[in-house]
XYZ file of C-alpha atoms in Angstrom:
787
model
C 30.754 -173.264 41.928
C 32.218 -169.880 41.084
C 29.805 -168.264 43.562
C 31.031 -170.605 46.300
C 34.662 -169.840 45.449
C 33.997 -166.121 45.512
C 32.321 -166.428 48.901
C 35.318 -168.357 50.310
C 37.738 -165.754 48.969
C 35.660 -162.942 50.484
C 35.509 -164.715 53.832
C 39.280 -165.236 53.840
C 39.822 -161.556 53.054
C 37.494 -160.519 55.902
C 39.289 -162.895 58.259
C 42.645 -161.344 57.296
C 41.193 -157.877 57.938
C 39.896 -158.924 61.376
C 43.248 -160.487 62.195
C 45.037 -157.269 61.277
C 42.634 -155.265 63.500
C 43.190 -157.698 66.363
C 46.969 -157.429 66.014
C 46.664 -153.644 65.961
C 44.432 -153.688 69.030
C 46.856 -156.011 70.849
C 49.733 -153.670 70.028
C 47.733 -150.677 71.325
C 46.930 -152.489 74.560
C 50.563 -153.491 74.992
C 51.657 -149.945 74.312
C 49.127 -148.616 76.839
C 50.338 -151.059 79.472
C 53.940 -149.995 78.880
C 52.896 -146.324 79.053
C 51.028 -146.892 82.305
C 53.809 -148.822 84.026
C 56.284 -145.895 84.402
C 53.642 -143.665 85.979
C 52.719 -146.266 88.593
C 56.318 -147.222 89.310
C 57.348 -143.552 89.547
C 54.521 -142.817 91.983
C 55.462 -145.866 94.068
C 59.086 -144.709 94.120
C 58.181 -141.106 95.044
C 55.782 -142.015 97.851
C 57.954 -144.832 99.182
C 61.091 -142.698 99.346
C 59.082 -139.765 100.696
C 57.630 -141.904 103.490
C 61.035 -143.321 104.465
C 62.823 -139.968 104.550
C 60.028 -138.104 106.342
C 59.918 -140.814 109.024
C 63.624 -140.157 109.563
C 63.048 -136.386 109.667
C 60.190 -136.788 112.138
C 62.513 -138.811 114.366
C 65.118 -136.060 114.025
C 62.394 -133.449 114.764
C 63.037 -131.553 111.529
C 60.457 -129.979 109.151
C 58.866 -132.565 106.867
C 59.136 -130.229 103.877
C 62.909 -130.676 103.974
C 62.395 -134.438 104.125
C 60.336 -134.395 100.926
C 62.982 -132.292 99.170
C 65.745 -134.698 100.222
C 63.583 -137.624 99.056
C 63.176 -135.938 95.688
C 66.922 -135.475 95.412
C 67.459 -139.180 96.171
C 65.163 -140.254 93.273
C 66.455 -137.605 90.876
C 68.451 -138.532 87.749
C 71.550 -136.886 89.276
C 72.216 -139.836 91.616
C 73.366 -143.133 90.080
C 73.224 -145.356 93.168
C 69.449 -144.920 93.783
C 66.445 -145.639 91.525
C 65.332 -142.657 89.456
C 62.005 -141.401 88.151
C 61.595 -142.240 84.468
C 58.570 -140.143 83.386
C 59.229 -136.558 84.461
C 56.350 -135.118 82.408
C 53.734 -137.051 84.380
C 55.391 -136.076 87.674
C 55.334 -132.418 86.602
C 51.573 -132.637 86.015
C 51.086 -134.190 89.451
C 53.252 -131.468 90.958
C 51.131 -128.744 89.324
C 48.021 -130.369 90.772
C 49.825 -130.364 94.125
C 50.379 -126.588 93.923
C 46.694 -126.091 93.139
C 45.591 -128.089 96.187
C 48.173 -126.396 98.416
C 46.804 -122.975 97.445
C 43.204 -124.201 97.746
C 43.941 -125.460 101.256
C 45.654 -122.166 102.111
C 42.534 -120.316 100.962
C 40.373 -122.507 103.215
C 42.505 -121.454 106.183
C 42.661 -117.815 105.075
C 39.196 -116.222 105.477
C 38.601 -112.553 104.654
C 37.460 -111.966 108.239
C 40.802 -113.224 109.469
C 42.541 -110.657 107.274
C 40.300 -107.885 108.640
C 41.009 -108.971 112.244
C 44.776 -108.810 111.785
C 44.731 -105.037 111.963
C 47.208 -102.420 110.914
C 50.210 -103.529 112.956
C 50.845 -106.843 111.182
C 49.741 -105.428 107.805
C 52.187 -102.518 107.936
C 54.991 -104.831 109.087
C 54.348 -107.296 106.245
C 54.027 -104.684 103.502
C 57.193 -102.818 104.538
C 59.100 -106.103 104.769
C 57.919 -107.365 101.362
C 58.674 -104.088 99.578
C 62.168 -103.767 101.088
C 63.221 -107.395 100.616
C 61.811 -107.511 97.078
C 63.843 -104.439 96.156
C 66.893 -105.934 97.861
C 66.568 -109.142 95.838
C 66.148 -107.195 92.619
C 69.187 -104.995 93.326
C 71.268 -108.048 94.277
C 70.471 -109.727 90.967
C 71.260 -106.512 89.099
C 74.608 -106.217 90.860
C 75.431 -109.795 89.843
C 74.623 -108.989 86.209
C 71.517 -111.175 85.971
C 68.670 -110.636 83.522
C 65.686 -108.528 84.545
C 63.414 -111.567 84.874
C 65.931 -113.384 87.094
C 66.139 -110.286 89.309
C 62.348 -109.935 89.581
C 61.788 -113.595 90.394
C 64.614 -113.558 92.947
C 62.823 -110.692 94.700
C 59.593 -112.681 94.563
C 61.272 -115.753 96.065
C 62.613 -113.725 98.988
C 59.262 -112.036 99.699
C 57.672 -114.795 101.788
C 58.783 -116.570 104.952
C 57.971 -120.179 105.812
C 54.885 -120.711 107.967
C 55.737 -124.396 108.474
C 59.285 -123.738 109.689
C 58.291 -120.847 111.972
C 55.481 -122.783 113.680
C 57.830 -125.769 114.160
C 60.507 -123.529 115.696
C 57.978 -121.786 117.961
C 56.702 -125.139 119.242
C 60.200 -126.481 119.864
C 61.327 -123.337 121.692
C 58.060 -122.873 123.613
C 57.560 -119.266 122.501
C 54.180 -119.653 120.795
C 52.521 -117.874 123.734
C 54.861 -114.868 123.535
C 53.425 -111.513 122.530
C 55.625 -111.214 119.434
C 54.386 -114.587 118.126
C 50.905 -113.203 117.410
C 52.450 -110.441 115.293
C 54.470 -113.029 113.365
C 51.331 -115.073 112.638
C 49.545 -111.949 111.392
C 52.493 -111.010 109.159
C 52.523 -114.523 107.670
C 48.841 -114.250 106.700
C 49.403 -110.923 104.935
C 52.575 -112.265 103.295
C 50.705 -115.218 101.813
C 48.090 -112.945 100.262
C 50.576 -110.390 98.915
C 52.863 -113.052 97.419
C 49.917 -114.679 95.626
C 49.061 -111.305 94.088
C 52.757 -110.768 93.335
C 52.780 -114.044 91.382
C 50.004 -112.644 89.178
C 52.066 -109.528 88.454
C 55.205 -111.587 87.781
C 53.244 -113.751 85.334
C 52.096 -110.608 83.522
C 55.641 -109.244 83.297
C 56.902 -112.642 82.148
C 54.320 -112.757 79.362
C 55.290 -109.318 78.002
C 59.029 -109.614 78.819
C 59.147 -105.964 79.838
C 57.947 -103.718 82.636
C 55.546 -100.855 81.858
C 53.863 -98.767 84.521
C 50.619 -98.354 82.590
C 50.408 -102.065 81.884
C 51.026 -102.953 85.521
C 48.362 -100.508 86.659
C 45.954 -102.092 84.189
C 46.812 -105.555 85.514
C 46.322 -104.440 89.124
C 42.990 -102.816 88.229
C 41.889 -105.925 86.352
C 42.950 -108.108 89.283
C 41.023 -106.015 91.814
C 37.985 -105.975 89.511
C 37.832 -109.765 89.185
C 38.679 -110.355 92.854
C 35.722 -108.252 93.980
C 33.373 -109.818 91.401
C 34.434 -113.353 92.297
C 34.204 -112.657 96.000
C 30.770 -110.990 95.858
C 29.254 -113.560 93.504
C 30.925 -116.456 95.301
C 29.694 -115.398 98.752
C 26.220 -114.683 97.350
C 25.804 -117.990 95.488
C 27.983 -120.776 96.899
C 26.818 -120.803 100.571
C 23.225 -120.697 99.347
C 23.816 -123.640 96.996
C 25.557 -125.652 99.709
C 22.688 -124.953 102.090
C 20.088 -126.085 99.549
C 21.838 -129.373 98.694
C 23.118 -130.154 102.207
C 20.631 -132.963 102.754
C 22.161 -134.913 99.828
C 25.791 -134.265 100.781
C 27.983 -136.782 102.573
C 31.760 -136.911 102.973
C 32.267 -138.241 99.462
C 30.056 -135.700 97.706
C 31.450 -132.851 99.822
C 34.949 -133.759 98.661
C 33.971 -134.135 95.000
C 31.961 -130.904 95.014
C 34.717 -128.864 96.685
C 37.378 -130.173 94.291
C 35.042 -129.483 91.373
C 34.501 -125.899 92.550
C 38.253 -125.464 93.013
C 39.144 -126.719 89.544
C 36.253 -124.761 88.026
C 37.632 -121.530 89.475
C 41.105 -122.547 88.273
C 39.757 -122.837 84.717
C 37.892 -119.519 85.032
C 40.984 -117.729 86.370
C 43.175 -119.007 83.561
C 40.539 -118.053 80.971
C 40.622 -114.402 82.056
C 44.420 -114.313 82.091
C 45.353 -115.141 85.693
C 47.236 -118.079 87.185
C 45.711 -121.376 88.250
C 47.126 -120.823 91.749
C 45.130 -117.603 92.147
C 41.901 -119.355 91.133
C 42.463 -122.142 93.661
C 43.207 -119.661 96.445
C 40.125 -117.538 95.665
C 37.768 -120.523 95.728
C 39.312 -121.691 99.000
C 38.826 -118.251 100.575
C 35.189 -118.194 99.397
C 34.473 -121.634 100.882
C 36.252 -120.504 104.073
C 33.279 -118.218 104.794
C 30.764 -121.084 104.711
C 29.654 -123.305 107.572
C 31.197 -126.280 105.734
C 34.732 -124.831 105.748
C 36.139 -127.037 108.529
C 34.511 -130.140 107.075
C 35.881 -129.458 103.592
C 39.319 -128.668 105.019
C 39.286 -131.946 106.963
C 38.182 -133.989 103.938
C 40.674 -132.313 101.630
C 43.683 -132.832 103.893
C 44.610 -136.338 102.626
C 44.317 -135.143 99.014
C 46.421 -132.058 99.760
C 49.017 -134.137 101.612
C 49.297 -136.614 98.725
C 49.694 -134.100 95.916
C 51.665 -131.717 98.143
C 54.162 -134.492 98.843
C 54.556 -135.086 95.103
C 55.131 -131.355 94.581
C 57.852 -131.046 97.225
C 59.488 -134.277 96.037
C 59.505 -132.842 92.510
C 61.275 -129.766 93.946
C 64.040 -132.028 95.239
C 64.282 -133.761 91.869
C 65.276 -130.442 90.316
C 68.344 -130.098 92.537
C 71.377 -130.289 90.309
C 74.483 -130.941 92.496
C 77.043 -129.801 89.873
C 75.013 -126.630 89.325
C 74.762 -125.998 93.077
C 78.495 -126.548 93.559
C 79.211 -124.199 90.678
C 77.061 -121.523 92.350
C 77.947 -122.173 96.003
C 79.117 -118.592 96.442
C 75.810 -117.221 95.108
C 73.870 -119.547 97.449
C 75.815 -118.264 100.445
C 75.378 -114.661 99.294
C 71.613 -115.062 98.837
C 71.404 -116.801 102.230
C 73.196 -113.882 103.880
C 70.851 -111.429 102.158
C 67.836 -113.423 103.390
C 69.032 -113.553 106.997
C 70.223 -109.945 107.224
C 67.757 -108.383 104.761
C 64.604 -110.010 106.109
C 65.673 -109.322 109.684
C 66.283 -105.624 109.001
C 63.235 -105.116 106.742
C 60.834 -106.896 109.124
C 62.262 -105.083 112.139
C 61.871 -101.724 110.370
C 58.288 -102.587 109.435
C 57.476 -103.601 113.002
C 58.956 -100.377 114.402
C 57.038 -98.296 111.855
C 53.824 -100.103 112.836
C 54.278 -98.842 116.402
C 55.866 -101.774 118.207
C 58.693 -101.532 120.684
C 62.227 -102.090 119.456
C 62.623 -105.267 121.510
C 59.482 -106.845 120.121
C 60.387 -105.668 116.617
C 63.736 -107.442 116.886
C 61.982 -110.659 117.946
C 59.627 -110.431 114.970
C 62.492 -109.737 112.585
C 64.604 -112.636 113.856
C 61.627 -115.004 113.473
C 60.978 -114.109 109.815
C 64.543 -114.525 108.475
C 64.014 -117.532 106.183
C 62.281 -118.589 102.952
C 60.185 -121.673 102.350
C 57.260 -123.115 100.435
C 56.308 -120.028 98.441
C 59.893 -119.556 97.267
C 59.659 -122.956 95.584
C 56.277 -122.123 94.072
C 57.549 -118.806 92.669
C 60.688 -120.490 91.298
C 58.599 -123.253 89.717
C 56.393 -120.588 88.124
C 59.442 -118.912 86.587
C 60.758 -122.203 85.224
C 57.374 -123.214 83.784
C 57.123 -119.858 82.026
C 60.664 -120.276 80.733
C 61.765 -116.815 81.890
C 64.431 -117.638 84.501
C 67.720 -119.505 84.200
C 68.127 -123.030 85.551
C 70.700 -122.021 88.173
C 68.216 -119.854 90.085
C 66.116 -122.773 91.309
C 68.913 -124.664 93.147
C 70.033 -121.326 94.586
C 66.564 -120.899 96.145
C 66.532 -124.490 97.423
C 70.015 -124.203 98.917
C 69.190 -120.917 100.657
C 65.914 -122.358 101.973
C 67.668 -125.411 103.445
C 70.321 -123.288 105.184
C 67.838 -120.762 106.607
C 65.653 -123.619 107.860
C 68.437 -124.689 110.187
C 69.357 -121.124 111.213
C 65.796 -120.081 112.117
C 65.578 -121.771 115.583
C 68.891 -120.231 116.630
C 67.853 -116.768 115.458
C 64.627 -116.975 117.456
C 66.476 -118.334 120.480
C 69.096 -115.572 120.528
C 66.796 -112.669 119.615
C 67.194 -111.121 123.057
C 70.985 -111.227 122.738
C 70.762 -109.389 119.418
C 68.444 -106.809 120.968
C 70.838 -106.159 123.858
C 73.692 -105.809 121.369
C 71.676 -103.295 119.320
C 70.775 -101.462 122.496
C 74.483 -101.059 123.315
C 75.398 -99.888 119.810
C 72.603 -97.399 119.121
C 72.661 -93.956 120.737
C 70.493 -93.593 123.823
C 68.647 -90.676 122.292
C 67.686 -92.773 119.273
C 66.386 -95.617 121.466
C 64.271 -93.191 123.482
C 62.871 -91.730 120.250
C 61.962 -95.187 118.886
C 60.194 -96.269 122.075
C 58.486 -92.879 122.343
C 57.203 -93.305 118.789
C 55.965 -96.802 119.596
C 54.170 -95.538 122.701
C 52.636 -92.497 121.002
C 51.404 -94.541 118.052
C 49.303 -96.587 120.462
C 47.514 -93.620 122.012
C 43.789 -93.579 121.701
C 42.688 -91.949 118.476
C 38.937 -91.843 118.526
C 37.637 -92.472 115.051
C 35.360 -89.602 114.139
C 31.916 -90.224 112.757
C 32.984 -88.386 109.631
C 35.810 -90.861 108.973
C 33.539 -93.841 109.596
C 30.894 -92.462 107.283
C 33.437 -91.688 104.569
C 34.911 -95.179 104.696
C 31.496 -96.839 104.429
C 30.534 -94.401 101.695
C 33.581 -95.133 99.561
C 33.541 -98.922 100.064
C 29.855 -99.123 99.133
C 30.342 -96.934 96.060
C 33.384 -98.863 94.826
C 31.771 -102.273 95.331
C 28.526 -101.362 93.591
C 30.394 -99.586 90.780
C 32.383 -102.740 90.028
C 29.223 -104.876 90.071
C 27.436 -102.466 87.697
C 30.465 -102.370 85.422
C 30.581 -106.185 85.336
C 26.890 -106.356 84.442
C 27.367 -103.748 81.669
C 30.369 -105.591 80.237
C 28.387 -108.843 80.243
C 25.509 -107.091 78.478
C 27.741 -105.550 75.817
C 30.019 -108.559 75.252
C 27.518 -111.412 75.647
C 23.891 -110.310 75.406
C 24.201 -107.884 72.507
C 25.988 -110.314 70.118
C 23.482 -113.032 71.084
C 20.466 -110.846 70.329
C 22.012 -109.596 67.094
C 22.100 -113.192 65.873
C 18.516 -113.781 67.045
C 16.952 -110.610 65.643
C 17.380 -109.412 62.126
C 16.863 -105.821 63.270
C 19.893 -104.312 65.076
C 17.683 -101.772 66.889
C 15.475 -104.491 68.406
C 18.567 -106.413 69.514
C 20.068 -103.310 71.149
C 16.815 -102.432 72.914
C 16.392 -105.978 74.268
C 20.006 -106.294 75.434
C 19.977 -102.834 76.996
C 16.673 -103.470 78.811
C 17.864 -106.763 80.347
C 21.218 -105.256 81.336
C 19.544 -102.286 83.013
C 17.068 -104.553 84.778
C 19.899 -106.558 86.343
C 22.026 -103.491 87.106
C 19.235 -101.278 88.502
C 19.517 -102.248 92.226
C 23.280 -101.797 92.283
C 23.129 -98.659 90.144
C 20.625 -97.119 92.563
C 22.762 -98.110 95.570
C 25.844 -96.605 93.982
C 24.165 -93.296 93.117
C 21.669 -92.662 95.920
C 21.931 -95.107 98.839
C 23.253 -94.108 102.281
C 24.599 -96.915 104.462
C 23.397 -95.200 107.639
C 20.628 -92.737 106.853
C 20.177 -91.460 110.402
C 23.900 -90.897 110.897
C 24.091 -89.177 107.515
C 21.264 -86.791 108.425
C 22.924 -86.091 111.763
C 26.225 -85.218 110.072
C 24.468 -83.067 107.485
C 22.594 -81.106 110.146
C 25.657 -80.778 112.420
C 27.173 -77.354 111.852
C 30.493 -78.625 113.190
C 31.087 -80.410 109.883
C 31.363 -78.715 106.514
C 28.803 -79.738 103.910
C 31.424 -79.459 101.165
C 32.985 -82.954 101.443
C 29.584 -84.646 101.712
C 28.332 -82.706 98.712
C 31.415 -83.614 96.679
C 30.966 -87.308 97.471
C 27.327 -87.153 96.398
C 28.170 -85.391 93.129
C 31.045 -87.758 92.337
C 29.007 -90.928 92.711
C 26.151 -89.525 90.639
C 28.644 -88.604 87.924
C 30.077 -92.124 88.037
C 26.574 -93.538 87.574
C 25.852 -91.238 84.648
C 29.199 -92.171 83.085
C 28.406 -95.890 83.338
C 24.961 -95.354 81.852
C 26.467 -93.296 79.047
C 28.975 -96.038 78.302
C 26.192 -98.661 78.146
C 23.943 -96.570 75.897
C 26.826 -95.570 73.639
C 27.858 -99.199 73.123
C 24.290 -100.320 72.513
C 23.221 -97.375 70.351
C 25.840 -95.669 68.203
C 24.527 -92.055 67.908
C 25.660 -89.840 70.771
C 22.365 -87.931 70.653
C 20.675 -91.010 72.103
C 22.510 -90.325 75.360
C 20.575 -87.112 75.877
C 17.314 -88.907 75.202
C 17.828 -92.113 77.218
C 20.039 -91.290 80.218
C 17.846 -88.626 81.902
C 14.705 -90.831 81.897
C 16.727 -93.685 83.445
C 17.909 -91.428 86.271
C 14.332 -90.246 86.797
C 13.110 -93.860 86.932
C 15.743 -94.627 89.574
C 14.380 -91.786 91.691
C 10.708 -92.648 91.124
C 11.100 -96.322 92.003
C 13.666 -95.618 94.663
C 11.654 -97.220 97.474
C 11.031 -100.503 95.646
C 14.602 -100.695 94.411
C 15.842 -100.050 97.955
C 13.699 -102.911 99.261
C 15.009 -105.279 96.592
C 18.607 -104.191 97.183
C 18.148 -104.679 100.939
C 17.067 -108.282 100.284
C 20.172 -108.869 98.163
C 22.415 -107.259 100.764
C 20.810 -109.236 103.559
C 21.361 -112.503 101.707
C 24.999 -111.608 101.097
C 25.645 -110.654 104.737
C 23.846 -113.774 105.967
C 26.079 -115.943 103.796
C 29.170 -113.936 104.759
C 28.417 -114.357 108.482
C 27.002 -117.864 108.166
C 29.668 -119.435 110.384
C 28.986 -117.003 113.230
C 25.224 -117.405 112.835
C 25.537 -121.190 112.855
C 27.682 -121.062 115.980
C 25.113 -118.902 117.751
C 22.359 -121.354 116.830
C 24.473 -124.326 117.960
C 24.379 -125.802 114.450
C 28.170 -125.796 114.552
C 29.311 -124.333 117.861
C 32.995 -124.811 117.107
C 32.825 -123.210 113.660
C 34.271 -119.901 114.711
C 36.994 -121.121 117.071
C 40.420 -120.963 115.465
C 43.656 -122.692 116.323
C 45.226 -119.358 117.101
C 43.599 -116.465 118.851
C 42.909 -113.492 116.569
C 46.074 -111.358 116.608
C 44.605 -107.912 116.471
C 43.671 -106.315 119.689
C 46.507 -105.707 122.081
C 48.940 -102.873 122.535
C 52.494 -103.676 121.449
C 54.304 -101.345 123.833
C 52.412 -102.518 126.896
C 53.302 -106.205 126.719
C 49.855 -107.617 127.526
C 48.132 -110.149 125.286
C 45.733 -113.055 125.236
C 47.076 -116.612 125.371
C 45.104 -119.841 124.941
C 46.333 -122.604 127.301
C 45.162 -126.208 127.582
C 44.606 -127.750 131.027
C 46.446 -131.021 131.589
C 44.432 -133.868 133.070
C 47.203 -134.331 135.653
C 47.210 -130.685 136.780
C 46.913 -130.363 140.563
C 44.319 -127.598 140.348
C 41.850 -129.648 138.284
C 38.391 -129.479 139.835
C 39.158 -126.349 141.844
C 37.274 -123.085 141.490
C 38.949 -119.908 140.279
C 38.358 -118.272 143.667
C 40.554 -120.974 145.223
C 43.438 -120.296 142.844
C 45.660 -117.283 143.692
C 46.665 -116.783 140.056
C 45.693 -113.142 139.822
C 47.165 -112.148 143.169
C 50.418 -114.095 142.829
C 51.138 -113.879 139.103
C 49.025 -110.943 137.866
C 47.129 -112.950 135.242
C 43.397 -112.848 134.457
C 41.307 -115.744 133.132
C 38.911 -114.208 130.582
C 37.323 -117.348 129.157
C 37.139 -121.119 129.554
C 36.514 -123.206 126.427
C 35.181 -126.640 127.341
C 34.444 -128.881 124.381
C 31.849 -127.107 122.272
C 30.929 -124.596 124.965
C 32.536 -121.279 125.800
C 32.321 -119.849 129.322
C 32.951 -116.179 128.760
C 34.124 -113.967 131.672
C 34.049 -116.917 134.145
C 33.036 -116.139 137.696
C 34.891 -116.962 140.894
C 33.026 -120.270 141.294
C 33.881 -121.563 137.817
C 35.823 -124.803 137.991
C 38.859 -125.801 135.961
C 38.412 -129.250 134.380
C 40.765 -131.514 132.387
C 41.326 -130.486 128.747
C 39.710 -127.084 129.272
C 41.163 -124.272 127.201
C 41.507 -121.129 129.265
C 42.141 -117.674 127.861
C 44.704 -115.844 129.972
C 45.627 -112.190 129.608
C 49.082 -111.251 130.878
C 52.499 -110.009 129.828
C 55.286 -112.232 128.515
C 57.063 -112.066 131.867
C 53.894 -112.945 133.805
C 53.201 -115.875 131.476
C 56.759 -117.110 131.901
C 56.426 -117.034 135.699
C 52.964 -118.591 135.573
C 53.695 -121.520 133.217
C 55.552 -123.705 135.782
C 52.486 -123.480 138.039
C 50.083 -124.112 135.224
C 52.104 -127.176 134.045
C 50.508 -127.820 130.619
C 46.055 -126.745 130.532
C 30.054 -123.230 137.022
C 28.861 -120.085 135.702
C 26.128 -120.813 133.119
C 27.553 -121.391 129.671
C 26.957 -118.605 127.182
C 27.096 -119.995 123.645
C 26.252 -116.677 122.034
C 29.905 -115.638 122.288
C 32.871 -116.958 120.405
C 36.582 -116.761 121.214
C 37.117 -114.472 118.233
C 34.510 -112.069 119.608
C 36.617 -111.460 122.715
C 38.819 -108.419 122.209
C 40.921 -106.098 124.302
C 39.978 -102.458 123.829
C 40.752 -99.218 125.592
C 38.455 -96.358 126.472
C 39.178 -92.893 127.745
C 37.441 -91.827 130.963
C 35.685 -88.577 130.052
C 32.307 -86.881 130.248
C 30.806 -89.158 127.583
C 30.957 -92.478 129.463
C 30.324 -91.173 133.019
C 32.958 -93.448 134.610
C 34.844 -90.657 136.364
C 34.744 -91.064 140.155
C 33.229 -94.552 140.128
C 34.846 -97.682 141.517
C 35.245 -100.590 139.092
C 32.634 -102.624 140.939
C 30.191 -99.678 140.808
C 30.652 -99.001 137.100
C 28.501 -101.926 135.931
C 31.052 -102.835 133.272
C 30.806 -106.540 134.068
C 27.037 -106.594 134.666
C 25.921 -104.352 131.784
C 28.520 -105.100 129.130
C 29.832 -108.591 130.060
C 33.316 -107.091 130.215
C 36.308 -107.070 132.563
C 38.724 -104.278 133.455
C 42.233 -105.704 133.104
C 44.366 -102.578 133.259
C 44.435 -98.820 133.774
C 46.923 -96.327 132.339
C 47.055 -93.210 134.491
C 49.653 -90.893 132.991
C 52.964 -92.746 133.328
C 51.458 -95.103 135.933
C 50.169 -98.473 134.759
C 47.898 -100.578 136.948
C 47.547 -104.153 135.584
C 44.557 -106.212 136.785
C 43.336 -103.510 139.217
C 41.317 -104.261 142.341
C 37.556 -103.880 142.076
C 37.673 -100.961 144.525
C 39.976 -98.918 142.266
C 38.366 -95.545 141.389
C 38.364 -94.283 137.803
C 39.876 -90.826 137.341
C 39.391 -88.412 134.476
C 41.708 -89.079 131.496
C 42.389 -92.652 132.647
C 42.944 -95.062 129.749
C 41.025 -98.191 130.753
C 41.858 -101.578 129.207
C 38.779 -103.776 128.951
C 38.295 -107.377 127.773
C 34.863 -108.011 126.359
C 32.614 -108.771 123.442
C 33.494 -106.401 120.611
C 29.847 -105.652 119.785
C 28.893 -104.787 123.360
C 32.039 -102.726 123.871
C 30.949 -100.432 121.036
C 27.973 -99.370 123.152
C 30.266 -98.684 126.115
C 32.254 -96.200 124.030
C 29.172 -94.092 123.420
C 27.296 -94.616 126.692
């Protein structure tokens, strides 16, 4: 009986325990449901308000970014008559994810080749503008008595213009085909890159709370080191991996894989001390060089739009009306500095880059605003806790005002130029235009300069790779082997051997390889050039290699005497096995270049014929003082000339324009002949001046030689050659020169002293010292220079 009673008591106790667990579980579930509800309701509120406001802004033909900011203000806690977001922490996390995807998407559109095609003109303009406006922002903050961090971040916020607002204004005003527009697009690309790197430096200064030259140099060196390593390894590995697993990839797995790679690089960047934004941008720029770039960009767009909308709405939620009203005078002052400062700094940069004053004024007037990156920089400062709260609404207020002033500044750029022309002395104007003209004169790049540039770039790249391998060996392999082997000497020998084995190809290339052996021998044997510089370069790179080897041996083996015993045999081994190492290095280099040029190779093989065609033509090849440039126009299906051949259209004779390509679907008709027909929705490449385009557009209204798919739009460049004894053009007519037949090129202009002959007749005779403007494939034109 007692046993039965005990059993009942035990069962009751267990039942009570289970009941308590059930109640606890029910409470946890209820708590989880309450915790989940605010996140879902907040997201519904954000997206619903964002959709409503952006529909209104689209109807008003205003930038959607402003619509998102207004929507964020409407759901902020500062307005009592509208619903407000309740869980700001969750929204902040979503906003940070939005910044990551915005930078990842920007990297996908970036491409290192695009940066190289921009050329010096846009690069010089952007760098001068960023330096001057950054200093202006810093000095303004100092004059207002702000803290050093507020001053630095104000300069960072002013450093970048708004791509979205500029493109919208260009479309509305119909100036996207103007010559100055291509310079603006190039400046925007450089600005994006420089501001991303500037954010890294600002983060470093914010972490230390002081500015030291040595520390900044270390940060810049560290940044360049990791950028090169990530770029080289990323281009070498990722396209190869994507190619191997392509058969198993569909839209879903492409999206998951690309997001995984993006977030993986974000984690890696933060682990080595950089920002998450930099990691996202780097991975995007790496994927931009693959054949899957357009597909990934297309798949990622809905994700970017979703999280990007949350980010810009969160920007609006930070607008504090009382704080903005209290600082209205500072907002107006910063706005004035943006409009005047960015106009003057960009105009100065454009003039220094060799553009005419009129075009420089147009570029400067187009860039006088701030936008998306200003918000990102301000958000970075707030998240780091290094700037005051008032600075963010100041940036938002200035951005809103300059958004509305931008179209008017672009529209009245000519009026400003004419006013400047009246104010400035005539002598000064002549000097500026003379400088712009002289800076565009042909400066043949000597073989020595080309060889030196290749020499230095190869040495620097391989040095960084060797240094990375050595650091990995010392920091990772050696500690691992020390734990595996009881003998320190065995561990050092094993780690050193593996490190040297991996580093050998790059170490050999750094110390002994010549990028162009035949050209190097020719320069060495040419008595016109001194052997001194070549000899110094050879000695320097060998010394760098010995220094790296010495560092590795010293870290692996403590006694310095080991250096004298180990280093010389290693150098001897590099020389003995030079041929085999060169073969192995050539395979590595070939794989890298194949991956780097995979989009162009795929286009040539018709795997992805549209892979290389961009939305904008590459802004790199046309003289700024002679207002001639390439414009891509789309043929309307209602155009009256549809179906007619080029020979039937008096475009060249009446308007002075030349059609240099026709892009039809996936095919590109390069240098179309007289019998080529114009069909609906064709894209034709027209070369002309701004004035000729303006006169031609009313006739054009809106937008069959065998198709040559080996060329791409980006391969078509405008170059100039000098008629001299080297190319044997002197005395020949254009039609006798064989330029079209031999080099698939067209002569579109001749500069003869002060005389300029645009679109010359085929019977025009070349004269000595003529500067001939030619449109053609950049690879084939190189042979024309030396023929």
